[in-house]
Amino acid sequence: MMQKLEDLQKEFSSALKEVSDSSALANLKADFLGKKGKLNGILKSLKDAAPDVKKSLGMKSNELKEFILSEINRKSTQLEMEEINARLKKNWQDISLRASIQDKGLQAAGYHPVSIIQREIEDIFTSMGFEILDGPHIEDDYHNFEALNIPDTHPARDMQDTFWFQDMKHLLRTHTSCIQVRGMESRRPPFKFVGPGKVFRCEATDASHEAAFHQLEGMMVGKNISVANLIYFMKTLLSEIFRKEVNVRLRPGFFPFVEPGFELDIECLICGGKGCSVCKQSGWVELLPCGMVHPNVLKYGNVDTEEYNGFAFGLGLDRLVMMRYGIDDIRHLHSGNLAFVSRFKSF
Ligand code: PHE
């Protein structure tokens, strides 16, 4: 009997070697361990054996069962790996090689220049400890205007004419400043975050204006924040983006949600300050409206204005792209013109 068990083990081991796929493995398992399998066949004939023989044979057959099970598991993992590797080999594609992509008849892909800039700026701000937040394109009156200190009848609403929904309660957000409101709703000071995204205005388009464009909002709230902090972060950002010192100027600017408010302009990099269609012949491009957050806005955000203050800015991403790549018309960015976008392939 003992011999039979040993023979069975040998038989199993050599049968296992022949197995080359998972269905054959399942058959093998049934063949040896199933109800009508070989091991059970031997155990049945044990019925009439003497008790001590029964005991030692019982132990041996349990060992054999364990052995078979663990061998089957091992083989099953091995087969799975082989199957995965075979599939990978068949579908393998080196997407880092242009030639390989062209061989396969695929188009080389790349990011839109606005996405490229957005990601770079996100990296710069994350490295300075800022969070990245998102917000909805469809906003309500409260987040787009009211909580930003722009009440219902305020003339500043006219500066940002937008597309309203029929309920006259929802609109396409006119700026990313709504992300300030949403950011404050869910955190306690001190905090600092940026929020990039698409914004919309009902506006006639020209070389420097589009009805849909991109901004990146920034907000920092803490104790004793000053205009000097604001300028420091803006200068760091711009010199990283343009990889050189750029000339900037700060002018007073009015936005109901900041006090004092500024317009940070950079010297036009398209014409070097001489005057062109992008800078409207002035030599300067309005790039970065900013300022110290108005106390009313902080109050809407439940921030204790005795203890905390902060700055905010709204960076125009499309203009930044235009300055960096020397693009003279914002309408190229949404044109869907392949000749234009393919300049920005990432490889
Ligand atoms: N939200 C303003 C706009 O779109 C820009 C801005 C943001 C100004 C933050 C000041 C502070 O015009």
Coordinates of C-alpha atoms and ligand atoms in Angstrom, one line a residue:
M1 CA 0.0 0.0 0.0
M2 CA 2.8 2.4 1.0
Q3 CA 4.4 1.5 -2.3
K4 CA 1.2 2.5 -4.1
L5 CA 1.2 5.9 -2.5
E6 CA 4.9 6.4 -3.5
D7 CA 4.1 5.4 -7.0
L8 CA 1.2 7.8 -7.1
Q9 CA 3.5 10.6 -6.1
K10 CA 6.0 9.8 -8.9
E11 CA 3.1 9.5 -11.3
F12 CA 1.8 12.9 -10.3
S13 CA 5.2 14.6 -10.5
S14 CA 5.9 13.3 -14.0
A15 CA 2.3 14.2 -15.1
L16 CA 2.8 17.7 -13.7
K17 CA 5.8 18.2 -15.9
E18 CA 3.7 17.7 -19.0
V19 CA 1.1 20.3 -18.1
S20 CA 1.4 23.4 -20.2
D21 CA -1.8 25.4 -19.6
S22 CA -4.3 26.1 -16.8
S23 CA -7.1 23.9 -18.1
A24 CA -4.7 20.9 -18.2
L25 CA -3.7 21.7 -14.7
A26 CA -7.4 21.7 -13.5
N27 CA -7.8 18.3 -15.1
L28 CA -4.7 17.0 -13.4
K29 CA -6.0 18.1 -10.1
A30 CA -9.3 16.4 -10.5
D31 CA -7.6 13.3 -11.7
F32 CA -5.5 13.0 -8.5
L33 CA -7.5 14.7 -5.8
G34 CA -11.1 14.6 -7.1
K35 CA -13.8 12.4 -5.5
K36 CA -13.2 9.7 -8.0
G37 CA -9.6 10.6 -8.2
K38 CA -6.6 8.3 -7.8
L39 CA -5.8 9.2 -4.2
N40 CA -9.4 8.5 -3.1
G41 CA -9.2 5.2 -5.0
I42 CA -6.3 4.1 -2.8
L43 CA -7.9 5.4 0.4
K44 CA -11.0 3.4 -0.2
S45 CA -9.1 0.2 -0.3
L46 CA -7.8 1.1 3.2
K47 CA -11.2 0.4 4.7
D48 CA -10.4 -3.1 5.8
A49 CA -6.8 -2.6 6.9
A50 CA -5.6 -3.0 10.5
P51 CA -5.8 0.1 12.7
D52 CA -2.0 0.8 12.9
V53 CA -1.6 0.3 9.2
K54 CA -4.5 2.6 8.6
K55 CA -2.9 5.3 10.8
S56 CA 0.5 5.3 9.1
L57 CA -1.0 5.1 5.7
G58 CA -3.5 7.9 6.6
M59 CA -0.7 10.1 7.6
K60 CA 1.3 9.4 4.4
S61 CA -1.7 10.0 2.2
N62 CA -2.4 13.4 3.9
E63 CA 1.2 14.3 3.3
L64 CA 0.8 13.3 -0.3
K65 CA -2.4 15.4 -0.6
E66 CA -0.6 18.4 0.8
F67 CA 2.3 17.9 -1.6
I68 CA 0.0 17.6 -4.6
L69 CA -1.9 20.8 -3.6
S70 CA 1.2 22.9 -3.1
E71 CA 2.7 21.6 -6.4
I72 CA -0.5 22.5 -8.2
N73 CA -0.5 26.0 -6.7
R74 CA 3.1 26.5 -7.6
K75 CA 2.5 25.4 -11.2
S76 CA -0.6 27.6 -11.4
T77 CA 1.4 30.8 -10.5
Q78 CA 4.0 29.8 -12.9
L79 CA 1.5 29.3 -15.7
E80 CA -0.1 32.6 -14.9
M81 CA 3.2 34.4 -15.2
E82 CA 4.0 32.7 -18.4
E83 CA 0.6 33.7 -19.9
I84 CA 1.0 37.3 -18.8
N85 CA 4.5 37.5 -20.2
A86 CA 3.4 35.9 -23.5
R87 CA 0.6 38.5 -23.8
L88 CA 3.0 41.4 -23.0
K89 CA 5.5 40.1 -25.6
K90 CA 2.8 40.0 -28.2
N91 CA 1.4 43.4 -27.5
W92 CA 4.6 45.1 -26.7
Q93 CA 5.0 48.7 -27.9
D94 CA 7.9 51.0 -27.1
I95 CA 6.0 54.3 -26.9
S96 CA 9.2 56.2 -26.1
L97 CA 10.4 55.7 -29.7
R98 CA 9.0 57.9 -32.4
A99 CA 10.1 55.4 -35.1
S100 CA 8.3 52.6 -33.3
I101 CA 5.1 54.6 -33.1
Q102 CA 5.3 55.6 -36.7
D103 CA 5.9 51.9 -37.7
K104 CA 2.7 51.0 -36.0
G105 CA 0.9 53.8 -37.9
L106 CA 0.1 55.8 -34.7
Q107 CA 0.2 59.5 -34.3
A108 CA 2.8 60.9 -31.8
A109 CA 0.9 62.4 -29.0
G110 CA 1.6 65.5 -26.9
Y111 CA 0.1 67.9 -24.4
H112 CA -1.7 71.1 -25.2
P113 CA 0.6 74.0 -24.4
V114 CA -1.8 75.2 -21.7
S115 CA -1.6 71.8 -20.0
I116 CA 2.2 71.9 -20.2
I117 CA 2.3 75.3 -18.5
Q118 CA -0.4 74.3 -16.0
R119 CA 1.6 71.3 -14.9
E120 CA 4.8 73.2 -14.6
I121 CA 3.2 75.8 -12.4
E122 CA 1.6 73.1 -10.3
D123 CA 5.0 71.6 -9.7
I124 CA 6.5 75.0 -8.8
F125 CA 3.7 75.7 -6.3
T126 CA 3.7 72.1 -4.8
S127 CA 7.4 72.5 -4.2
M128 CA 6.6 75.6 -2.2
G129 CA 4.0 73.7 -0.1
F130 CA 0.8 74.7 -1.9
E131 CA -2.1 72.3 -2.4
I132 CA -3.7 71.9 -5.8
L133 CA -7.5 72.3 -5.8
D134 CA -10.2 71.9 -8.4
G135 CA -13.7 73.5 -8.8
P136 CA -16.7 73.1 -11.0
H137 CA -17.1 75.0 -14.3
I138 CA -20.8 75.5 -13.6
E139 CA -21.0 77.7 -10.5
D140 CA -23.7 79.4 -8.5
D141 CA -24.1 83.1 -7.9
Y142 CA -22.8 82.8 -4.4
H143 CA -19.4 81.2 -5.2
N144 CA -18.7 83.3 -8.3
F145 CA -19.9 86.7 -7.0
E146 CA -21.5 87.1 -3.6
A147 CA -18.9 85.4 -1.4
L148 CA -16.2 87.3 -3.3
N149 CA -17.7 90.6 -2.1
I150 CA -19.6 91.3 -5.4
P151 CA -23.2 91.7 -4.3
D152 CA -26.1 91.5 -6.6
T153 CA -26.2 95.1 -7.7
H154 CA -22.5 95.7 -7.8
P155 CA -21.3 97.3 -11.1
A156 CA -18.2 95.0 -11.0
R157 CA -20.5 92.2 -12.2
D158 CA -20.5 94.0 -15.6
M159 CA -16.8 93.5 -15.9
Q160 CA -17.4 89.8 -16.0
D161 CA -20.4 89.3 -18.2
T162 CA -21.0 85.6 -18.5
F163 CA -23.3 82.8 -19.7
W164 CA -26.2 82.2 -17.4
F165 CA -28.4 79.1 -17.2
Q166 CA -32.1 79.5 -17.6
D167 CA -32.7 79.3 -13.9
M168 CA -30.6 82.5 -13.6
K169 CA -29.0 81.0 -10.5
H170 CA -26.2 79.1 -12.2
L171 CA -23.6 80.3 -14.6
L172 CA -20.3 79.3 -16.3
R173 CA -17.7 80.6 -13.9
T174 CA -16.1 83.8 -14.9
H175 CA -12.9 83.3 -13.0
T176 CA -11.1 80.7 -10.8
S177 CA -11.6 82.9 -7.8
C178 CA -14.6 80.7 -6.9
I179 CA -12.0 78.2 -5.9
Q180 CA -10.9 80.6 -3.1
V181 CA -14.4 80.4 -1.7
R182 CA -14.6 76.6 -2.0
G183 CA -11.0 76.2 -0.6
M184 CA -11.9 78.2 2.5
E185 CA -15.1 76.2 3.1
S186 CA -13.1 73.1 3.7
R187 CA -10.0 74.2 5.5
R188 CA -8.8 76.2 8.5
P189 CA -5.9 78.7 8.4
P190 CA -3.1 78.7 7.8
F191 CA -3.4 77.3 4.3
K192 CA -2.1 77.9 0.8
F193 CA -3.4 76.5 -2.4
V194 CA -3.6 77.0 -6.2
G195 CA -6.6 76.1 -8.4
P196 CA -6.2 75.9 -12.1
G197 CA -9.1 75.7 -14.6
K198 CA -11.1 76.9 -17.5
V199 CA -13.2 80.1 -17.2
F200 CA -15.8 81.7 -19.4
R201 CA -16.8 85.2 -20.4
C202 CA -19.3 86.6 -22.8
E203 CA -16.8 88.6 -24.7
A204 CA -15.9 89.6 -28.3
T205 CA -12.8 87.7 -29.3
D206 CA -9.6 89.3 -30.7
A207 CA -5.9 88.5 -30.6
S208 CA -5.8 88.7 -26.8
H209 CA -9.4 87.8 -25.8
E210 CA -11.3 84.5 -25.9
A211 CA -14.7 83.6 -24.5
A212 CA -13.2 80.5 -22.9
F213 CA -9.7 80.7 -21.4
H214 CA -7.7 79.4 -18.5
Q215 CA -6.6 80.8 -15.1
L216 CA -4.7 79.6 -12.1
E217 CA -5.9 81.0 -8.9
G218 CA -3.7 81.2 -5.8
M219 CA -4.5 81.9 -2.2
M220 CA -2.4 82.0 0.9
V221 CA -3.9 82.7 4.3
G222 CA -1.9 82.9 7.5
K223 CA -0.6 85.3 10.2
N224 CA 1.0 88.6 9.2
I225 CA 1.0 87.9 5.4
S226 CA 2.2 91.0 3.5
V227 CA 2.4 92.4 0.0
A228 CA 6.1 91.5 0.1
N229 CA 5.2 87.8 0.5
L230 CA 2.9 88.2 -2.5
I231 CA 5.6 89.8 -4.7
Y232 CA 8.2 87.1 -3.6
F233 CA 5.9 84.3 -4.7
M234 CA 5.0 86.0 -8.0
K235 CA 8.6 86.8 -8.9
T236 CA 9.7 83.2 -8.0
L237 CA 7.0 81.8 -10.2
L238 CA 7.7 84.1 -13.2
S239 CA 11.5 83.6 -13.2
E240 CA 10.9 79.8 -13.0
I241 CA 8.5 79.8 -15.9
F242 CA 10.5 82.1 -18.2
R243 CA 13.8 80.7 -16.9
K244 CA 15.1 84.2 -16.7
E245 CA 14.4 87.5 -14.8
V246 CA 11.5 89.2 -16.4
N247 CA 10.7 92.9 -16.0
V248 CA 7.5 93.4 -14.0
R249 CA 5.5 96.4 -12.8
L250 CA 2.8 96.7 -10.2
R251 CA -0.1 99.0 -10.8
P252 CA -3.1 99.6 -8.6
G253 CA -6.0 97.5 -9.8
F254 CA -9.6 97.1 -8.7
F255 CA -11.2 93.8 -7.8
P256 CA -13.9 93.8 -5.1
F257 CA -12.3 90.7 -3.4
V258 CA -8.9 92.2 -2.7
E259 CA -7.8 95.3 -0.9
P260 CA -5.4 96.7 -1.9
G261 CA -5.6 95.2 -5.4
F262 CA -2.9 95.2 -8.0
E263 CA -2.2 94.4 -11.7
L264 CA 1.1 92.8 -12.1
D265 CA 2.3 93.3 -15.7
I266 CA 5.3 91.8 -17.4
E267 CA 7.2 93.4 -20.2
C268 CA 5.9 92.0 -23.5
L269 CA 8.2 89.1 -24.5
I270 CA 6.8 89.0 -28.0
C271 CA 8.1 92.4 -29.0
G272 CA 10.5 93.0 -26.2
G273 CA 8.5 96.0 -25.0
K274 CA 8.5 97.8 -28.3
G275 CA 4.7 97.4 -28.9
C276 CA 2.7 94.8 -30.8
S277 CA -0.8 93.5 -31.2
V278 CA -0.6 91.3 -28.1
C279 CA 0.4 94.1 -25.8
K280 CA -1.8 96.6 -27.7
Q281 CA 1.3 98.6 -28.5
S282 CA 2.0 99.4 -24.8
G283 CA 5.0 97.1 -24.3
W284 CA 3.4 95.6 -21.2
V285 CA 1.1 92.6 -20.8
E286 CA -1.4 92.3 -18.0
L287 CA -0.7 88.9 -16.6
L288 CA -1.3 88.7 -12.9
P289 CA -4.1 90.5 -11.1
C290 CA -3.5 90.1 -7.4
G291 CA -3.9 91.7 -4.0
M292 CA -4.5 91.2 -0.3
V293 CA -7.7 89.2 0.4
H294 CA -10.6 91.5 1.3
P295 CA -11.7 91.0 4.9
N296 CA -15.3 90.4 3.7
V297 CA -14.1 87.5 1.6
L298 CA -12.3 86.0 4.6
K299 CA -15.4 86.5 6.7
Y300 CA -17.5 84.6 4.1
G301 CA -14.9 81.9 4.5
N302 CA -15.2 81.8 8.3
V303 CA -11.6 83.1 8.8
D304 CA -11.0 85.2 11.9
T305 CA -9.8 88.5 10.4
E306 CA -8.4 89.6 13.7
E307 CA -5.9 86.8 13.5
Y308 CA -5.4 86.0 9.9
N309 CA -5.0 87.7 6.5
G310 CA -3.7 86.6 3.1
F311 CA -3.1 87.3 -0.5
A312 CA -4.7 86.0 -3.7
F313 CA -3.8 86.1 -7.4
G314 CA -5.4 85.0 -10.7
L315 CA -2.8 84.1 -13.3
G316 CA -3.9 84.1 -16.9
L317 CA -2.5 80.8 -18.3
D318 CA -3.2 81.4 -22.0
R319 CA -1.3 84.7 -22.0
L320 CA 1.5 83.1 -20.2
V321 CA 1.6 80.4 -22.9
M322 CA 1.6 83.1 -25.6
M323 CA 4.5 84.9 -23.9
R324 CA 6.6 81.8 -23.4
Y325 CA 6.2 80.4 -26.9
G326 CA 5.9 83.6 -28.8
I327 CA 2.3 83.0 -30.0
D328 CA 0.7 86.2 -31.3
D329 CA -3.0 85.3 -31.3
I330 CA -4.9 83.6 -28.4
R331 CA -7.3 82.1 -31.0
H332 CA -4.6 79.6 -32.1
L333 CA -4.9 77.9 -28.7
H334 CA -8.5 76.7 -29.4
S335 CA -8.2 76.4 -33.1
G336 CA -7.8 72.6 -33.1
N337 CA -5.3 73.3 -35.9
L338 CA -3.0 70.2 -36.1
A339 CA -0.1 72.2 -37.6
F340 CA -0.2 74.4 -34.6
V341 CA -0.6 71.9 -31.8
S342 CA 1.8 69.4 -33.2
R343 CA 4.6 71.9 -32.4
F344 CA 4.1 71.0 -28.8
K345 CA 4.5 67.2 -29.1
S346 CA 6.3 66.0 -26.1
F347 CA 8.7 63.9 -28.2
Ligands
PHE1 N1 -10.6 86.8 -10.6 C1 -9.9 88.0 -11.1 C2 -10.3 88.0 -12.6 O1 -10.5 87.0 -13.2 C3 -8.5 87.9 -10.9 C4 -8.0 88.0 -9.5 C5 -7.8 86.9 -8.8 C6 -7.7 89.3 -9.0 C7 -7.3 87.0 -7.5 C8 -7.3 89.4 -7.7 C9 -7.1 88.3 -7.0 O2 -10.3 89.1 -13.2

